[in-house]
Amino acid sequence: MSTDFSNNAEESPEPRKAEVKGCIPSWLQGTLLRNGPGIFSLGDTSYSHWFDGMAIMNSFAIKDGEVTHRSRFLRGDTYKANMDANRIVVSEMGTMAYPDPSKNFIFKAITFLNHTVPDFTDNGASNFIKYGNDFYATSETNYIRKIDPVTLETLDKVDYLKYLPVNMVSSHPHYDKEGNAYNMGTSIAEKGKTKYTLFKVPAVTEKDKNSSEKWAPALKSSEVVCTVPCRSLLTPSYYHSFGMTDNYFIFIEQPFKLDILKMATAYMRGVNWASCLKFCPDESTLIHLIDRKTCKVLQTKYYTRAMVVYHHVNAFEDDGHVILDVIAYSDTSLYDMFYLSKLKEGLQDESYSKPSYKRFVLPILSDKDVTVGEDLVKLKYTTASAVKEKEGKLMCQAEVFCKGFELPRINYDFNGKKHRFVYGNCVEESALAKEIAKFDTETKERIFWSEENCLPSEPVFIPRPNTESEDDGVVLVSVINSNPGQLCFILFLDGKTFKEIARAYVDAKLTMDVHGFFIPQGN
């Protein structure tokens, strides 16, 4: 059975109990939020790219062995403007919105000026972020929308630029044990310089919790940790995530760049903003290590071949090395696969470049007494290398674990520490996953789950409380079920065996989404 991904979703804002088959562990209590595009056409206009669709949020509340589902569209300024006009009037990355032909010249002139210095969308259809005690729907622009994680109502609009000099921000922050959040954003031509800004959003203190003052976003207390100068002023690198260990942040400056000048003229030239992204395969990728204690970038420069990374798996330290696991592509064809015209063809395209799960090893010891051409990696369990080319410059070669693996998730209790297991989607033949897998980084073996005519989401691992075993927990997956007469469902897999322990059929049609965020009960 085929699924038409250009069909508009329907929201179900009232809570509905799901029909549970099997036994959900009693310790699993909380809410899984999932986010993704949901509306693709309005009036006589349509989005060109799947990522551009207006966001729909789903929640699966799990309590005492039962599951309650609800969904809502994200009702931000973008949603309201489009709905009021009954057409797409706010541009997205892959779709440039043009005014109604019946509008007068002044209206068209204002629209043109708004696109020359663009005010980006607040259509947060990529992920959820927690800052302080608040949850936000996010994409990668300077706007995020606060949401109620219980009712999924859309609340305040927050602009990063009011608190930090960042025009674009990653949708994959990191969190430490104290609840502090860390994220990265790009500052475009700020004081004549384009740079990458790493910032911290402190956890909420007891004093803050008990304060009677009017609500303010936790970003109000944010602080810049470090800035990394861009290699080129008007073509900053695109990135979707970064890495963090106990002592380091890891940022990949890849030769996948956003051309700012082209972006400013895109509307006038009749092209979308995505066309202003360019991949430079002849250029190298530069990996930056940032010391968390000194808040400075290490002087050693780690280079590797041109690649495109959207998702970091994890990073950790071992005996003077930083180990970095990523999902890497050899080109940018993945984005093109999600144009709705391609999705209608079933994503079967010879140009598809399947990703590789790669492990890089970055030695952090001085290379002063090392001869040129020597490999500085001393770990015995990896074939990754870091060869000295000249003082302060290492050329890194990754170990490839497997291919056709994406949307990686680990036990986040092991974030920044040595992990063994990774859960993800299998994308061997196309970017559309029909099965998911548990990957063992030691044995290189995979265990799979799939079901006929079913499309699984990114798997989210939830650890059993107070366990010491890395894979002791449950994997949550929302599943689009295209079998006639059958409902979509949320799947519960045993984290160790990857066998089904339960499923909950929801009385609503689920749609393909992007990322999920689990909120434990009482958090």
Short mmCIF file of C-alpha atoms in Angstrom, two decimals:
data_model
loop_
_atom_site.label_atom_id
_atom_site.label_comp_id
_atom_site.label_asym_id
_atom_site.label_seq_id
_atom_site.Cartn_x
_atom_site.Cartn_y
_atom_site.Cartn_z
CA MET A 1 0.00 0.00 0.00
CA SER A 2 1.34 3.43 -0.93
CA THR A 3 1.04 6.55 1.22
CA ASP A 4 0.44 10.00 -0.28
CA PHE A 5 2.66 12.29 1.79
CA SER A 6 1.14 15.41 0.25
CA ASN A 7 -2.23 14.80 1.90
CA ASN A 8 -3.08 17.23 4.69
CA ALA A 9 -3.21 15.78 8.18
CA GLU A 10 -6.25 16.02 10.43
CA GLU A 11 -5.84 17.07 14.04
CA SER A 12 -7.47 15.32 17.01
CA PRO A 13 -7.20 17.87 19.84
CA GLU A 14 -9.42 15.97 22.27
CA PRO A 15 -7.72 13.12 24.15
CA ARG A 16 -8.61 9.64 22.91
CA LYS A 17 -7.72 6.39 24.65
CA ALA A 18 -5.81 3.95 22.52
CA GLU A 19 -6.52 0.23 22.38
CA VAL A 20 -3.57 -1.50 24.03
CA LYS A 21 -2.49 -4.99 22.95
CA GLY A 22 0.18 -6.57 25.14
CA CYS A 23 1.59 -5.29 28.42
CA ILE A 24 3.19 -1.86 28.85
CA PRO A 25 5.73 -1.91 31.74
CA SER A 26 4.37 -0.31 34.89
CA TRP A 27 7.47 1.86 35.29
CA LEU A 28 6.91 3.55 31.90
CA GLN A 29 5.04 6.74 32.76
CA GLY A 30 5.26 9.92 30.72
CA THR A 31 4.47 11.55 27.39
CA LEU A 32 6.03 11.04 24.00
CA LEU A 33 5.79 14.15 21.83
CA ARG A 34 6.35 13.88 18.10
CA ASN A 35 6.57 16.69 15.58
CA GLY A 36 6.52 17.00 11.82
CA PRO A 37 4.91 18.66 8.80
CA GLY A 38 1.14 18.21 8.48
CA ILE A 39 -0.44 20.71 6.05
CA PHE A 40 0.91 20.79 2.49
CA SER A 41 -1.75 22.64 0.50
CA LEU A 42 -4.02 25.58 1.17
CA GLY A 43 -6.46 27.15 -1.28
CA ASP A 44 -4.85 26.95 -4.70
CA THR A 45 -1.28 26.88 -3.33
CA SER A 46 0.94 23.97 -2.29
CA TYR A 47 4.32 23.54 -0.67
CA SER A 48 7.06 22.14 -2.89
CA HIS A 49 8.98 20.37 -0.15
CA TRP A 50 7.79 18.00 2.58
CA PHE A 51 9.86 19.72 5.30
CA ASP A 52 7.99 22.98 4.59
CA GLY A 53 4.54 21.71 5.62
CA MET A 54 2.82 23.42 8.55
CA ALA A 55 3.56 21.55 11.77
CA ILE A 56 1.32 19.01 13.45
CA MET A 57 2.20 17.82 16.95
CA ASN A 58 1.25 14.42 18.36
CA SER A 59 1.30 13.35 22.00
CA PHE A 60 1.09 9.85 23.43
CA ALA A 61 0.48 10.03 27.19
CA ILE A 62 1.44 6.75 28.87
CA LYS A 63 0.12 6.09 32.36
CA ASP A 64 -0.64 2.89 34.30
CA GLY A 65 -0.48 0.71 31.21
CA GLU A 66 -2.79 2.92 29.16
CA VAL A 67 -2.11 5.32 26.28
CA THR A 68 -3.98 8.52 25.42
CA HIS A 69 -3.42 10.22 22.09
CA ARG A 70 -4.11 13.72 20.84
CA SER A 71 -2.78 15.96 18.08
CA ARG A 72 -2.87 19.65 17.20
CA PHE A 73 -1.54 21.91 14.51
CA LEU A 74 1.05 24.42 15.69
CA ARG A 75 -0.91 27.67 15.55
CA GLY A 76 1.93 30.13 15.18
CA ASP A 77 2.09 33.33 13.15
CA THR A 78 2.86 31.35 9.99
CA TYR A 79 -0.20 29.14 10.45
CA LYS A 80 -2.46 32.13 11.16
CA ALA A 81 -1.20 34.21 8.22
CA ASN A 82 -1.62 31.33 5.80
CA MET A 83 -5.06 30.40 7.13
CA ASP A 84 -6.31 34.00 7.08
CA ALA A 85 -5.24 34.35 3.45
CA ASN A 86 -6.39 30.82 2.53
CA ARG A 87 -3.10 30.44 0.65
CA ILE A 88 0.59 30.01 1.49
CA VAL A 89 1.91 33.52 2.15
CA VAL A 90 4.91 32.74 4.39
CA SER A 91 7.98 31.36 2.63
CA GLU A 92 9.74 28.23 3.84
CA MET A 93 13.16 26.84 2.94
CA GLY A 94 11.98 24.84 -0.08
CA THR A 95 8.94 26.93 -1.04
CA MET A 96 8.99 30.62 -1.92
CA ALA A 97 5.59 32.23 -1.32
CA TYR A 98 4.48 34.89 -3.77
CA PRO A 99 1.58 37.32 -3.29
CA ASP A 100 -1.86 36.75 -4.73
CA PRO A 101 -1.74 38.03 -8.36
CA SER A 102 -4.78 40.18 -7.60
CA LYS A 103 -2.89 42.20 -4.96
CA ASN A 104 -1.77 45.74 -5.78
CA PHE A 105 1.77 46.97 -6.48
CA ILE A 106 2.37 48.32 -2.94
CA PHE A 107 1.52 44.97 -1.38
CA LYS A 108 3.87 43.20 -3.80
CA ALA A 109 6.66 45.73 -3.07
CA ILE A 110 6.34 45.14 0.69
CA THR A 111 6.47 41.38 0.11
CA PHE A 112 9.66 41.82 -1.92
CA LEU A 113 11.36 43.88 0.83
CA ASN A 114 10.38 41.30 3.46
CA HIS A 115 12.20 38.64 1.46
CA THR A 116 15.34 40.72 0.80
CA VAL A 117 15.98 40.83 4.55
CA PRO A 118 13.85 37.81 5.43
CA ASP A 119 11.83 37.51 8.60
CA PHE A 120 11.82 33.76 8.95
CA THR A 121 8.95 31.42 9.69
CA ASP A 122 7.90 30.27 13.17
CA ASN A 123 6.67 26.96 11.74
CA GLY A 124 8.54 24.71 14.18
CA ALA A 125 8.01 21.34 12.49
CA SER A 126 11.34 19.65 13.24
CA ASN A 127 11.67 18.88 16.96
CA PHE A 128 10.91 19.89 20.54
CA ILE A 129 13.34 21.70 22.83
CA LYS A 130 13.26 22.10 26.60
CA TYR A 131 14.63 25.38 28.00
CA GLY A 132 14.14 25.79 31.73
CA ASN A 133 10.73 24.34 32.56
CA ASP A 134 9.27 25.17 29.16
CA PHE A 135 8.87 23.15 25.98
CA TYR A 136 9.12 24.62 22.49
CA ALA A 137 8.37 23.49 18.96
CA THR A 138 11.37 24.33 16.81
CA SER A 139 12.76 24.26 13.31
CA GLU A 140 16.09 26.01 12.66
CA THR A 141 15.13 29.67 12.42
CA ASN A 142 15.43 32.35 15.11
CA TYR A 143 11.85 31.70 16.22
CA ILE A 144 10.55 28.99 18.55
CA ARG A 145 7.02 28.52 19.87
CA LYS A 146 6.27 27.62 23.46
CA ILE A 147 3.69 24.84 23.72
CA ASP A 148 1.66 23.20 26.46
CA PRO A 149 3.04 19.63 26.49
CA VAL A 150 -0.26 18.27 27.87
CA THR A 151 -2.86 19.96 25.65
CA LEU A 152 -0.49 20.81 22.76
CA GLU A 153 -1.83 24.35 22.70
CA THR A 154 0.42 26.93 21.03
CA LEU A 155 1.61 29.61 23.45
CA ASP A 156 4.25 32.37 23.30
CA LYS A 157 6.48 33.14 20.33
CA VAL A 158 10.12 33.54 21.37
CA ASP A 159 12.78 35.20 19.24
CA TYR A 160 16.36 34.07 19.90
CA LEU A 161 17.61 37.41 18.58
CA LYS A 162 16.19 39.21 21.62
CA TYR A 163 18.63 37.29 23.82
CA LEU A 164 21.44 36.04 21.57
CA PRO A 165 23.02 37.14 18.27
CA VAL A 166 21.88 34.04 16.33
CA ASN A 167 19.92 34.01 13.07
CA MET A 168 19.67 30.24 12.76
CA VAL A 169 19.78 27.66 15.56
CA SER A 170 20.20 23.89 15.71
CA SER A 171 17.10 21.88 16.60
CA HIS A 172 19.18 19.31 18.53
CA PRO A 173 20.43 20.82 21.82
CA HIS A 174 22.22 18.83 24.50
CA TYR A 175 21.32 18.60 28.19
CA ASP A 176 23.56 17.92 31.16
CA LYS A 177 22.66 16.11 34.40
CA GLU A 178 21.76 19.41 36.08
CA GLY A 179 19.22 20.28 33.40
CA ASN A 180 21.27 22.96 31.64
CA ALA A 181 20.70 23.09 27.89
CA TYR A 182 23.43 23.79 25.32
CA ASN A 183 22.82 24.74 21.72
CA MET A 184 24.52 26.29 18.68
CA GLY A 185 23.43 29.07 16.38
CA THR A 186 24.88 31.01 13.46
CA SER A 187 25.46 34.75 13.75
CA ILE A 188 25.38 36.23 10.25
CA ALA A 189 27.56 39.33 9.73
CA GLU A 190 27.17 40.32 13.38
CA LYS A 191 29.52 43.29 13.87
CA GLY A 192 30.99 42.50 10.47
CA LYS A 193 31.74 38.86 11.36
CA THR A 194 29.93 35.61 10.65
CA LYS A 195 30.44 33.08 13.42
CA TYR A 196 29.02 30.04 15.13
CA THR A 197 27.80 30.72 18.67
CA LEU A 198 27.63 28.04 21.33
CA PHE A 199 25.34 29.04 24.19
CA LYS A 200 24.00 27.73 27.47
CA VAL A 201 20.47 28.04 28.85
CA PRO A 202 20.67 27.43 32.62
CA ALA A 203 18.35 25.04 34.40
CA VAL A 204 15.54 26.53 36.48
CA THR A 205 16.53 27.01 40.13
CA GLU A 206 14.26 26.51 43.13
CA LYS A 207 14.19 30.30 43.49
CA ASP A 208 12.96 30.64 39.91
CA LYS A 209 10.29 27.97 40.45
CA ASN A 210 8.88 29.82 43.47
CA SER A 211 9.13 33.27 41.94
CA SER A 212 5.91 35.28 41.59
CA GLU A 213 7.35 37.37 38.75
CA LYS A 214 5.70 37.41 35.34
CA TRP A 215 6.75 34.53 33.06
CA ALA A 216 9.85 35.11 30.99
CA PRO A 217 11.60 32.63 28.70
CA ALA A 218 14.61 30.82 30.14
CA LEU A 219 16.58 32.26 27.21
CA LYS A 220 16.57 35.51 29.18
CA SER A 221 19.30 33.91 31.35
CA SER A 222 21.22 32.43 28.43
CA GLU A 223 24.96 32.98 28.14
CA VAL A 224 27.43 32.62 25.28
CA VAL A 225 29.92 29.83 25.99
CA CYS A 226 32.15 30.23 22.95
CA THR A 227 32.19 31.55 19.39
CA VAL A 228 33.87 29.90 16.41
CA PRO A 229 34.75 32.14 13.44
CA CYS A 230 33.29 31.03 10.12
CA ARG A 231 35.81 30.03 7.46
CA SER A 232 34.08 32.37 5.01
CA LEU A 233 32.16 35.55 5.87
CA LEU A 234 29.14 35.15 3.59
CA THR A 235 28.89 31.35 3.28
CA PRO A 236 28.47 29.81 6.75
CA SER A 237 28.25 26.05 7.07
CA TYR A 238 24.86 24.40 7.50
CA TYR A 239 24.53 22.06 10.48
CA HIS A 240 21.65 20.28 12.19
CA SER A 241 23.33 18.99 15.35
CA PHE A 242 26.63 18.91 17.28
CA GLY A 243 28.37 16.73 19.87
CA MET A 244 29.12 16.98 23.59
CA THR A 245 31.29 14.99 26.01
CA ASP A 246 32.18 15.63 29.66
CA ASN A 247 35.00 17.98 28.65
CA TYR A 248 34.39 18.99 25.04
CA PHE A 249 31.88 20.23 22.51
CA ILE A 250 32.33 19.00 18.94
CA PHE A 251 31.26 21.13 15.99
CA ILE A 252 31.56 20.01 12.36
CA GLU A 253 32.09 22.84 9.88
CA GLN A 254 31.21 21.03 6.69
CA PRO A 255 31.46 22.25 3.09
CA PHE A 256 27.67 22.38 2.86
CA LYS A 257 27.15 26.14 2.88
CA LEU A 258 24.44 28.77 2.87
CA ASP A 259 25.20 31.58 0.43
CA ILE A 260 23.90 34.70 2.19
CA LEU A 261 24.04 36.98 -0.87
CA LYS A 262 22.12 34.50 -3.01
CA MET A 263 19.61 34.11 -0.20
CA ALA A 264 18.98 37.88 -0.17
CA THR A 265 18.18 37.86 -3.89
CA ALA A 266 16.34 34.51 -4.07
CA TYR A 267 12.85 36.02 -4.12
CA MET A 268 13.75 38.41 -6.92
CA ARG A 269 15.32 35.56 -8.91
CA GLY A 270 12.26 33.36 -8.48
CA VAL A 271 14.03 30.55 -6.61
CA ASN A 272 13.66 29.09 -3.13
CA TRP A 273 16.10 29.56 -0.25
CA ALA A 274 17.15 25.91 -0.41
CA SER A 275 18.74 26.62 -3.80
CA CYS A 276 21.14 28.94 -1.95
CA LEU A 277 22.66 25.96 -0.15
CA LYS A 278 25.71 24.64 -1.96
CA PHE A 279 27.87 21.58 -1.41
CA CYS A 280 31.57 21.92 -2.23
CA PRO A 281 32.86 18.34 -2.64
CA ASP A 282 36.43 19.47 -3.32
CA GLU A 283 36.71 21.22 0.04
CA SER A 284 37.57 19.53 3.32
CA THR A 285 35.42 19.21 6.44
CA LEU A 286 36.83 20.88 9.55
CA ILE A 287 36.01 19.44 12.97
CA HIS A 288 36.33 21.84 15.91
CA LEU A 289 36.91 20.71 19.50
CA ILE A 290 35.84 23.23 22.14
CA ASP A 291 37.20 22.84 25.67
CA ARG A 292 34.30 23.12 28.13
CA LYS A 293 36.58 24.37 30.93
CA THR A 294 38.42 27.12 29.02
CA CYS A 295 35.56 27.79 26.56
CA LYS A 296 38.12 27.97 23.78
CA VAL A 297 38.61 26.05 20.54
CA LEU A 298 41.58 23.68 20.58
CA GLN A 299 44.43 24.82 18.35
CA THR A 300 44.67 21.42 16.66
CA LYS A 301 42.68 21.35 13.43
CA TYR A 302 40.97 18.08 12.55
CA TYR A 303 40.20 17.68 8.86
CA THR A 304 38.45 14.97 6.88
CA ARG A 305 37.03 14.59 3.39
CA ALA A 306 33.94 16.51 2.30
CA MET A 307 30.80 15.08 3.87
CA VAL A 308 27.33 16.12 4.95
CA VAL A 309 26.23 15.34 8.50
CA TYR A 310 22.74 15.98 9.79
CA HIS A 311 22.76 13.79 12.88
CA HIS A 312 25.41 13.11 15.49
CA VAL A 313 25.03 9.75 17.21
CA ASN A 314 27.16 10.39 20.30
CA ALA A 315 30.64 11.43 21.39
CA PHE A 316 32.81 10.29 24.30
CA GLU A 317 36.38 10.37 25.59
CA ASP A 318 38.85 7.52 25.95
CA ASP A 319 42.55 7.66 26.88
CA GLY A 320 43.41 11.02 25.34
CA HIS A 321 40.99 10.76 22.42
CA VAL A 322 37.55 12.15 21.62
CA ILE A 323 35.47 9.55 19.75
CA LEU A 324 32.80 11.02 17.49
CA ASP A 325 30.02 8.95 15.91
CA VAL A 326 27.98 10.54 13.11
CA ILE A 327 25.68 9.66 10.21
CA ALA A 328 27.43 10.99 7.10
CA TYR A 329 26.46 11.45 3.46
CA SER A 330 28.73 11.92 0.46
CA ASP A 331 26.46 14.58 -1.07
CA THR A 332 23.25 16.57 -0.47
CA SER A 333 20.82 14.43 -2.45
CA LEU A 334 18.86 13.57 0.71
CA TYR A 335 17.15 16.97 0.82
CA ASP A 336 16.06 16.67 -2.80
CA MET A 337 14.48 13.29 -2.06
CA PHE A 338 11.85 15.02 0.07
CA TYR A 339 10.42 17.31 -2.57
CA LEU A 340 6.78 16.24 -2.72
CA SER A 341 7.10 15.39 -6.41
CA LYS A 342 9.80 12.87 -5.47
CA LEU A 343 7.77 11.45 -2.59
CA LYS A 344 4.92 10.73 -4.97
CA GLU A 345 7.34 8.59 -6.97
CA GLY A 346 8.03 6.54 -3.84
CA LEU A 347 11.54 7.89 -3.22
CA GLN A 348 13.03 5.38 -5.65
CA ASP A 349 15.79 7.41 -7.23
CA GLU A 350 19.16 6.32 -8.58
CA SER A 351 20.68 9.56 -7.29
CA TYR A 352 19.98 8.57 -3.67
CA SER A 353 23.18 8.45 -1.67
CA LYS A 354 22.67 6.26 1.37
CA PRO A 355 24.35 7.40 4.58
CA SER A 356 27.19 5.76 6.47
CA TYR A 357 27.49 5.37 10.23
CA LYS A 358 31.03 6.66 10.79
CA ARG A 359 33.31 6.78 13.82
CA PHE A 360 36.00 9.46 13.96
CA VAL A 361 38.75 9.48 16.58
CA LEU A 362 40.28 12.84 17.49
CA PRO A 363 43.53 12.66 19.51
CA ILE A 364 43.76 15.51 22.01
CA LEU A 365 47.40 15.02 22.99
CA SER A 366 50.05 17.36 21.57
CA ASP A 367 51.54 16.37 18.19
CA LYS A 368 54.78 18.36 18.67
CA ASP A 369 57.03 15.29 18.93
CA VAL A 370 55.16 13.32 16.29
CA THR A 371 56.56 13.01 12.78
CA VAL A 372 54.56 13.98 9.70
CA GLY A 373 52.65 10.97 8.35
CA GLU A 374 52.28 9.28 11.74
CA ASP A 375 48.89 8.11 12.98
CA LEU A 376 48.13 9.56 16.42
CA VAL A 377 45.21 7.21 17.19
CA LYS A 378 46.36 4.67 19.79
CA LEU A 379 43.06 2.90 20.53
CA LYS A 380 43.04 -0.78 19.63
CA TYR A 381 39.28 -1.21 19.10
CA THR A 382 38.93 1.06 16.07
CA THR A 383 40.39 1.35 12.59
CA ALA A 384 39.85 5.12 12.53
CA SER A 385 43.00 7.16 12.01
CA ALA A 386 44.26 10.73 12.50
CA VAL A 387 47.46 11.29 10.52
CA LYS A 388 49.66 14.33 11.08
CA GLU A 389 50.01 16.45 7.95
CA LYS A 390 51.83 19.31 9.61
CA GLU A 391 52.01 20.75 13.11
CA GLY A 392 48.53 21.37 14.43
CA LYS A 393 46.80 19.70 11.47
CA LEU A 394 45.51 16.14 11.46
CA MET A 395 43.78 14.37 8.57
CA CYS A 396 41.14 12.02 9.97
CA GLN A 397 39.84 8.86 8.38
CA ALA A 398 36.69 7.33 9.88
CA GLU A 399 35.83 3.75 10.58
CA VAL A 400 32.61 2.86 8.78
CA PHE A 401 30.30 0.78 10.96
CA CYS A 402 27.42 0.25 8.54
CA LYS A 403 25.44 1.90 5.75
CA GLY A 404 21.81 2.82 5.32
CA PHE A 405 21.17 3.88 8.95
CA GLU A 406 19.61 7.21 10.02
CA LEU A 407 17.74 9.08 12.77
CA PRO A 408 20.00 7.55 15.46
CA ARG A 409 18.91 7.50 19.11
CA ILE A 410 20.81 6.19 22.13
CA ASN A 411 20.10 5.81 25.83
CA TYR A 412 20.59 9.52 26.62
CA ASP A 413 21.95 8.62 30.05
CA PHE A 414 25.02 7.57 28.03
CA ASN A 415 25.23 10.83 26.13
CA GLY A 416 28.87 12.00 26.23
CA LYS A 417 29.93 8.59 27.53
CA LYS A 418 30.98 5.38 25.81
CA HIS A 419 27.89 3.73 24.36
CA ARG A 420 27.36 0.37 22.73
CA PHE A 421 23.84 0.37 21.32
CA VAL A 422 22.14 2.68 18.81
CA TYR A 423 18.55 2.58 17.58
CA GLY A 424 17.62 4.00 14.20
CA ASN A 425 15.83 3.79 10.86
CA CYS A 426 16.97 1.57 8.02
CA VAL A 427 17.33 3.57 4.81
CA GLU A 428 19.25 1.13 2.64
CA GLU A 429 17.20 1.60 -0.52
CA SER A 430 15.57 4.98 -0.05
CA ALA A 431 15.19 7.79 2.49
CA LEU A 432 11.80 6.33 3.44
CA ALA A 433 12.31 3.83 6.25
CA LYS A 434 10.25 0.64 6.20
CA GLU A 435 12.09 -0.94 9.12
CA ILE A 436 14.03 0.05 12.21
CA ALA A 437 17.05 -1.56 13.83
CA LYS A 438 19.11 -1.88 16.98
CA PHE A 439 22.83 -1.63 16.14
CA ASP A 440 25.59 -3.07 18.32
CA THR A 441 28.79 -1.01 17.89
CA GLU A 442 30.95 -3.83 19.30
CA THR A 443 29.69 -6.82 17.28
CA LYS A 444 28.47 -4.67 14.33
CA GLU A 445 25.28 -6.75 14.34
CA ARG A 446 21.78 -5.41 13.77
CA ILE A 447 18.39 -6.63 15.01
CA PHE A 448 15.42 -5.50 12.93
CA TRP A 449 11.71 -4.79 13.30
CA SER A 450 9.31 -4.33 10.40
CA GLU A 451 5.75 -5.12 9.45
CA GLU A 452 4.13 -5.27 6.02
CA ASN A 453 2.63 -1.98 4.81
CA CYS A 454 3.87 -0.14 7.91
CA LEU A 455 6.17 2.88 8.10
CA PRO A 456 7.94 3.31 11.46
CA SER A 457 9.11 6.65 12.86
CA GLU A 458 12.44 7.44 14.45
CA PRO A 459 12.75 5.11 17.48
CA VAL A 460 13.05 6.74 20.93
CA PHE A 461 14.72 4.77 23.74
CA ILE A 462 13.41 5.19 27.31
CA PRO A 463 15.65 3.67 30.04
CA ARG A 464 14.19 1.74 32.94
CA PRO A 465 14.65 3.85 36.12
CA ASN A 466 17.75 3.08 38.21
CA THR A 467 19.10 0.50 35.78
CA GLU A 468 22.81 0.12 35.04
CA SER A 469 22.35 -1.81 31.82
CA GLU A 470 22.57 0.43 28.76
CA ASP A 471 19.81 -1.28 26.75
CA ASP A 472 17.45 -2.05 29.66
CA GLY A 473 14.39 -0.08 28.67
CA VAL A 474 11.69 0.38 26.06
CA VAL A 475 11.86 1.70 22.50
CA LEU A 476 8.88 3.81 21.42
CA VAL A 477 7.93 4.05 17.74
CA SER A 478 4.89 5.63 16.08
CA VAL A 479 3.81 3.54 13.10
CA ILE A 480 1.80 4.52 10.02
CA ASN A 481 -0.33 1.48 9.19
CA SER A 482 -1.46 1.31 5.55
CA ASN A 483 -3.13 -2.09 5.82
CA PRO A 484 -6.83 -1.82 4.86
CA GLY A 485 -9.13 -1.52 7.85
CA GLN A 486 -6.27 -1.29 10.38
CA LEU A 487 -5.38 1.59 12.68
CA CYS A 488 -2.04 3.32 13.13
CA PHE A 489 -0.30 2.53 16.40
CA ILE A 490 2.48 3.31 18.82
CA LEU A 491 4.84 0.39 19.20
CA PHE A 492 6.64 -0.71 22.38
CA LEU A 493 9.80 -2.77 21.84
CA ASP A 494 12.04 -4.35 24.47
CA GLY A 495 15.33 -2.42 24.41
CA LYS A 496 17.39 -5.60 24.84
CA THR A 497 15.69 -8.11 22.54
CA PHE A 498 14.03 -5.60 20.19
CA LYS A 499 10.91 -7.78 20.40
CA GLU A 500 7.44 -6.29 20.59
CA ILE A 501 5.99 -6.15 24.10
CA ALA A 502 2.92 -4.03 23.31
CA ARG A 503 1.24 -1.77 20.81
CA ALA A 504 -1.48 0.83 21.23
CA TYR A 505 -3.86 1.44 18.32
CA VAL A 506 -4.88 5.09 18.04
CA ASP A 507 -8.19 6.27 16.64
CA ALA A 508 -6.51 8.79 14.35
CA LYS A 509 -4.52 8.77 11.14
CA LEU A 510 -0.84 9.31 11.93
CA THR A 511 1.42 11.00 9.41
CA MET A 512 5.15 10.85 8.73
CA ASP A 513 7.03 13.03 11.20
CA VAL A 514 10.59 14.06 12.03
CA HIS A 515 11.66 13.86 15.68
CA GLY A 516 10.31 12.85 19.09
CA PHE A 517 10.85 13.99 22.69
CA PHE A 518 9.90 11.97 25.78
CA ILE A 519 8.86 13.76 28.97
CA PRO A 520 8.95 11.50 32.06
CA GLN A 521 5.98 11.83 34.39
CA GLY A 522 6.51 14.61 36.91
CA ASN A 523 9.12 16.39 34.73
#
